[in-house]
XYZ file of C-alpha atoms in Angstrom:
363
model
C -6.910 -17.781 -38.517
C -7.623 -21.175 -40.003
C -6.381 -22.628 -43.262
C -8.137 -24.758 -45.842
C -7.813 -28.544 -45.642
C -7.972 -30.714 -48.745
C -8.106 -34.505 -48.677
C -7.780 -36.063 -52.115
C -8.284 -39.759 -52.953
C -7.235 -40.828 -49.454
C -6.897 -44.573 -48.975
C -6.210 -46.225 -45.619
C -5.986 -49.904 -44.710
C -5.414 -51.662 -41.411
C -3.416 -54.665 -42.512
C -5.389 -56.303 -45.295
C -8.609 -54.541 -44.287
C -9.426 -51.392 -46.278
C -10.975 -48.634 -44.124
C -11.049 -45.582 -46.426
C -11.576 -45.927 -50.165
C -10.225 -42.912 -52.112
C -12.017 -40.387 -49.936
C -11.957 -36.738 -51.038
C -13.054 -33.899 -48.739
C -12.422 -30.149 -49.005
C -12.744 -27.836 -45.978
C -12.579 -24.093 -46.433
C -10.474 -21.815 -44.220
C -12.470 -20.982 -41.087
C -15.178 -23.533 -41.928
C -16.700 -25.986 -39.442
C -17.208 -29.406 -41.039
C -18.685 -32.444 -39.301
C -17.778 -35.999 -40.300
C -20.942 -37.934 -39.548
C -21.727 -41.631 -39.568
C -22.152 -44.760 -37.443
C -19.346 -46.687 -35.783
C -17.032 -48.293 -38.311
C -17.783 -45.920 -41.201
C -14.224 -44.503 -41.249
C -14.805 -41.028 -39.812
C -12.290 -41.296 -36.957
C -9.706 -42.871 -39.268
C -10.117 -39.907 -41.613
C -9.675 -37.440 -38.736
C -6.613 -39.246 -37.393
C -5.124 -39.313 -40.895
C -5.462 -35.526 -41.078
C -3.876 -35.280 -37.604
C -0.944 -37.462 -38.652
C -1.662 -40.413 -36.358
C -2.655 -42.770 -39.195
C -0.467 -43.303 -42.267
C -2.418 -43.451 -45.552
C -1.515 -45.912 -48.277
C -2.596 -43.507 -50.989
C -3.841 -39.989 -51.610
C -2.838 -36.494 -50.546
C -3.621 -34.237 -47.558
C -3.000 -30.496 -47.866
C -3.208 -27.690 -45.309
C -3.419 -24.491 -47.292
C -0.752 -24.888 -49.970
C 1.348 -27.331 -47.917
C 1.396 -31.068 -48.573
C 1.195 -32.587 -45.073
C 0.452 -36.181 -46.124
C 3.615 -37.539 -44.523
C 4.434 -34.692 -42.105
C 4.675 -35.562 -38.388
C 1.701 -34.451 -36.260
C 3.566 -31.503 -34.704
C 4.332 -30.037 -38.159
C 0.741 -29.927 -39.423
C -0.537 -26.808 -37.680
C -3.318 -28.888 -36.126
C -4.431 -29.603 -32.576
C -6.709 -32.441 -31.537
C -9.305 -32.844 -28.787
C -9.811 -36.522 -27.994
C -13.004 -38.320 -27.008
C -11.510 -39.234 -23.618
C -10.024 -35.682 -23.228
C -6.652 -37.381 -22.420
C -6.066 -35.253 -19.315
C -3.227 -36.276 -17.016
C -4.682 -36.973 -13.542
C -1.636 -35.523 -11.723
C -1.447 -32.299 -13.754
C -3.344 -29.134 -12.826
C -5.629 -27.288 -15.206
C -3.061 -24.529 -15.728
C -0.204 -26.949 -16.417
C -2.373 -28.984 -18.772
C -3.353 -25.958 -20.839
C 0.255 -24.743 -20.918
C 1.783 -28.149 -21.717
C 2.077 -27.640 -25.455
C 3.588 -24.208 -24.963
C 6.247 -25.574 -22.602
C 7.205 -28.171 -25.217
C 7.575 -25.334 -27.732
C 10.046 -23.598 -25.422
C 7.933 -20.646 -24.256
C 9.194 -18.947 -21.083
C 7.190 -19.233 -17.869
C 5.813 -15.691 -17.898
C 4.570 -16.003 -21.456
C 3.000 -19.383 -20.712
C 1.250 -18.005 -17.608
C -0.198 -15.100 -19.591
C -1.469 -17.406 -22.325
C -2.977 -19.816 -19.783
C -4.841 -16.971 -18.073
C -6.163 -15.886 -21.462
C -7.453 -19.414 -22.113
C -9.029 -19.663 -18.651
C -10.955 -16.443 -19.275
C -11.940 -17.480 -22.798
C -13.296 -20.830 -21.604
C -14.894 -19.561 -18.380
C -12.490 -21.496 -16.167
C -11.269 -18.574 -14.068
C -10.147 -19.625 -10.592
C -9.785 -23.296 -11.552
C -6.149 -23.250 -12.682
C -4.873 -25.133 -9.626
C -7.471 -27.912 -9.735
C -6.849 -31.476 -10.881
C -9.113 -33.217 -13.426
C -10.811 -35.269 -10.688
C -12.016 -32.017 -9.116
C -13.784 -30.857 -12.293
C -17.166 -31.554 -13.826
C -17.458 -33.240 -17.220
C -18.117 -29.940 -18.950
C -15.106 -28.326 -17.253
C -12.825 -31.213 -18.274
C -14.017 -30.804 -21.845
C -13.113 -27.100 -21.722
C -9.655 -27.881 -20.334
C -8.983 -30.270 -23.226
C -10.176 -27.590 -25.625
C -7.982 -24.993 -23.916
C -4.893 -27.194 -24.272
C -5.622 -27.482 -28.004
C -6.353 -23.771 -28.522
C -3.401 -22.498 -26.446
C -0.923 -23.362 -29.219
C -2.944 -21.217 -31.674
C -3.590 -23.998 -34.212
C -4.697 -23.361 -37.776
C -6.816 -26.531 -37.677
C -8.857 -27.852 -34.746
C -9.668 -31.582 -34.883
C -12.411 -32.869 -32.572
C -12.966 -36.605 -32.047
C -16.440 -36.905 -30.456
C -15.384 -34.644 -27.554
C -18.918 -34.364 -26.151
C -19.880 -38.031 -26.108
C -19.042 -38.329 -22.389
C -21.246 -35.401 -21.343
C -24.835 -35.750 -20.197
C -27.519 -34.347 -22.491
C -28.090 -31.119 -20.559
C -24.405 -30.179 -20.409
C -23.818 -31.291 -23.999
C -26.432 -28.897 -25.349
C -24.761 -25.884 -23.751
C -21.232 -26.914 -24.725
C -22.249 -27.319 -28.373
C -23.304 -23.704 -28.653
C -20.228 -22.518 -26.751
C -17.933 -24.449 -29.077
C -19.632 -23.090 -32.196
C -19.460 -19.501 -30.949
C -15.791 -19.918 -29.978
C -14.849 -21.379 -33.361
C -16.537 -18.526 -35.193
C -14.914 -15.874 -32.998
C -11.416 -17.330 -33.463
C -11.822 -18.137 -37.167
C -10.271 -21.590 -36.746
C -10.873 -24.322 -39.293
C -12.651 -27.139 -37.394
C -13.243 -30.753 -38.362
C -15.507 -32.598 -35.949
C -16.235 -36.335 -35.791
C -19.616 -37.416 -34.427
C -22.240 -40.139 -34.748
C -24.919 -37.762 -33.419
C -26.884 -36.196 -36.276
C -28.328 -33.454 -34.065
C -24.853 -32.437 -32.955
C -23.652 -32.288 -36.553
C -26.671 -30.225 -37.635
C -26.176 -27.693 -34.811
C -22.419 -27.267 -35.140
C -21.468 -27.591 -38.776
C -21.436 -25.315 -41.799
C -21.238 -28.497 -43.850
C -21.660 -32.184 -43.064
C -19.818 -35.077 -44.706
C -21.702 -38.360 -44.238
C -19.521 -41.454 -44.466
C -20.630 -44.996 -45.225
C -18.292 -47.981 -45.248
C -15.216 -45.858 -45.868
C -16.715 -43.719 -48.627
C -18.410 -40.328 -48.797
C -22.146 -40.991 -49.074
C -23.100 -37.299 -49.377
C -21.881 -33.873 -48.318
C -23.535 -30.479 -48.096
C -25.103 -27.979 -45.734
C -27.332 -29.338 -42.948
C -30.385 -27.868 -44.680
C -29.557 -29.481 -48.041
C -28.892 -32.915 -46.573
C -32.067 -32.792 -44.499
C -34.268 -31.780 -47.425
C -32.568 -33.739 -50.212
C -30.879 -36.951 -49.019
C -29.153 -38.624 -51.954
C -29.734 -42.223 -50.852
C -31.827 -44.408 -48.586
C -28.820 -44.708 -46.281
C -28.520 -40.942 -45.860
C -32.275 -40.456 -45.457
C -32.404 -43.143 -42.789
C -29.388 -41.789 -40.916
C -30.894 -38.299 -40.901
C -34.056 -39.454 -39.184
C -36.298 -40.627 -42.036
C -36.550 -44.069 -40.428
C -40.145 -44.765 -41.471
C -40.392 -46.860 -44.634
C -43.348 -47.823 -46.792
C -43.489 -49.574 -50.169
C -44.818 -47.519 -53.073
C -45.061 -47.940 -56.826
C -43.793 -45.381 -59.305
C -45.202 -45.157 -62.815
C -45.354 -42.381 -65.399
C -43.513 -40.024 -63.021
C -46.126 -40.514 -60.282
C -45.881 -42.200 -56.877
C -48.987 -44.083 -55.768
C -50.220 -44.206 -52.183
C -53.448 -45.847 -51.038
C -55.981 -46.988 -53.596
C -58.475 -44.219 -54.267
C -56.105 -41.466 -53.139
C -54.496 -39.049 -55.656
C -50.930 -39.983 -56.695
C -48.005 -37.617 -56.150
C -46.334 -36.118 -59.206
C -42.584 -36.393 -58.661
C -39.842 -33.931 -59.471
C -38.174 -35.444 -62.569
C -34.763 -34.756 -61.075
C -35.527 -36.730 -57.909
C -37.863 -39.480 -59.102
C -36.670 -43.087 -58.833
C -37.089 -45.401 -61.842
C -40.539 -46.802 -62.583
C -41.459 -49.830 -60.498
C -41.206 -50.744 -56.843
C -39.811 -48.006 -54.600
C -39.436 -47.318 -50.900
C -40.742 -44.161 -49.277
C -38.733 -42.750 -46.349
C -40.181 -40.102 -44.038
C -39.699 -38.688 -40.546
C -42.265 -39.135 -37.741
C -42.480 -35.387 -37.113
C -43.128 -34.529 -40.769
C -46.126 -36.807 -41.341
C -49.642 -36.148 -40.040
C -53.037 -37.735 -39.673
C -55.666 -36.292 -42.021
C -59.289 -35.518 -41.309
C -61.919 -37.371 -43.409
C -61.917 -35.913 -46.908
C -58.877 -33.699 -46.234
C -56.431 -33.433 -49.114
C -52.666 -32.940 -49.083
C -49.931 -32.193 -51.593
C -48.183 -35.472 -50.990
C -48.923 -39.152 -50.478
C -51.833 -40.605 -48.500
C -51.999 -44.078 -46.943
C -54.729 -45.872 -45.009
C -53.835 -47.503 -41.732
C -54.831 -48.530 -38.232
C -53.475 -47.210 -34.928
C -51.529 -49.964 -33.187
C -50.346 -47.927 -30.189
C -50.121 -44.386 -28.810
C -47.408 -43.310 -26.376
C -46.339 -40.043 -24.767
C -42.538 -39.545 -24.845
C -42.904 -35.915 -23.729
C -44.055 -32.796 -25.524
C -46.204 -34.640 -28.048
C -47.928 -37.967 -28.617
C -46.401 -40.580 -30.898
C -48.619 -43.077 -32.668
C -47.584 -46.365 -34.246
C -49.661 -46.792 -37.413
C -49.991 -50.163 -39.131
C -49.943 -49.658 -42.907
C -49.744 -52.454 -45.468
C -48.481 -54.913 -42.866
C -45.803 -52.538 -41.559
C -45.687 -50.119 -38.639
C -44.613 -46.497 -38.979
C -44.349 -43.808 -36.314
C -46.080 -40.436 -36.480
C -46.062 -37.484 -34.081
C -49.631 -36.387 -33.279
C -51.011 -33.535 -31.137
C -53.162 -35.794 -28.942
C -53.715 -39.439 -28.133
C -55.336 -41.535 -30.860
C -57.454 -44.534 -29.888
C -55.930 -47.945 -30.486
C -57.592 -49.670 -33.443
C -58.803 -46.402 -35.017
C -58.749 -46.265 -38.818
C -56.719 -43.275 -40.036
C -55.490 -41.558 -43.183
C -51.773 -40.914 -43.034
C -50.465 -37.966 -45.053
C -46.834 -37.400 -46.005
C -46.221 -33.954 -47.548
C -44.345 -33.908 -50.854
C -41.325 -32.114 -49.322
C -41.029 -34.813 -46.644
C -41.392 -37.794 -49.014
C -38.001 -39.279 -49.932
C -38.294 -42.069 -52.503
C -35.605 -44.511 -53.567
C -35.597 -47.604 -55.735
C -36.611 -50.648 -53.707
C -33.446 -52.443 -54.838
C -31.280 -49.852 -53.037
C -29.823 -51.288 -49.795
C -31.901 -50.306 -46.767
C -30.032 -49.852 -43.513
C -31.927 -51.360 -40.602
C -31.993 -48.766 -37.814
C -35.470 -49.448 -36.446
C -34.231 -49.192 -32.870
C -33.840 -45.432 -33.342
C -37.528 -44.539 -33.321
C -37.340 -41.489 -31.062
C -35.500 -38.248 -31.879
C -31.872 -38.122 -30.760
C -31.527 -36.353 -27.418
């Protein structure tokens, strides 16, 4: 069974460059937590600090009741699956999975029994004699996972282990990994830059930004209530439109009803930025109302990425993307509705991350 992991005020620097700034994260025993963020946000450094491969300059790391801040990697009760899998090309599947057990001094019969157990668990029966070059990407990923699980770790650390798999294989492996983690009760901490992967796998997600925790919570909470423009943008709300807030109301197009804001979520009066996802907005029929914000725009382009049409709508000199059930004629005047639950507003002075290249859903 897994143990809890507590990271408190962790600080890490590479030379004179700070990477983590007093980061605190708590992971419950048997919980699956994803560390999510773009390259350079500090997520892999945090994972490697927990593993013992990076020495912090401040803070504490605990596994259960044990302080493991300065313990060597082999004394932390953790096993790590690397992005590259780190499989030895000359070593068979069976020897790879049993490697950690041999180092621990297990006898050959006991190792063989444990390896067979792992092969069955990971659906690798009959492949024990093969070399990595004779395996598919998904099979290599399972071998790396088997090597980590064979030593019965309390904590499983995963550093983007599915980034080398194609989309079809990745989707299946995600569900297999989640089911396996639940069955074994292992505490898992998973690094990824893929928001869909984090949403599928994790009980909770920790979003990192420039070496700090931007927000943490369940996938549902983060999706519905992003705490900042950065988080909203990273979780797919890449469309942005300027709005004005006054008297607790957000104003859309002239002549359209304003949206009364939840006092606990309303930005200060003045210029604000509305974030919303393409799949959560819709085009309204003439005269149709909506509990939300309405804008007037013109269709700049319609394209078919598969499964639905996507329209680029020009509103107030900017283009936003909206999923629509059928093609909309270029140049058509439209009313764009954003439901209240999908409208995420932040003060216009808040930094806006530019991720406009990511205009289609991940995978």
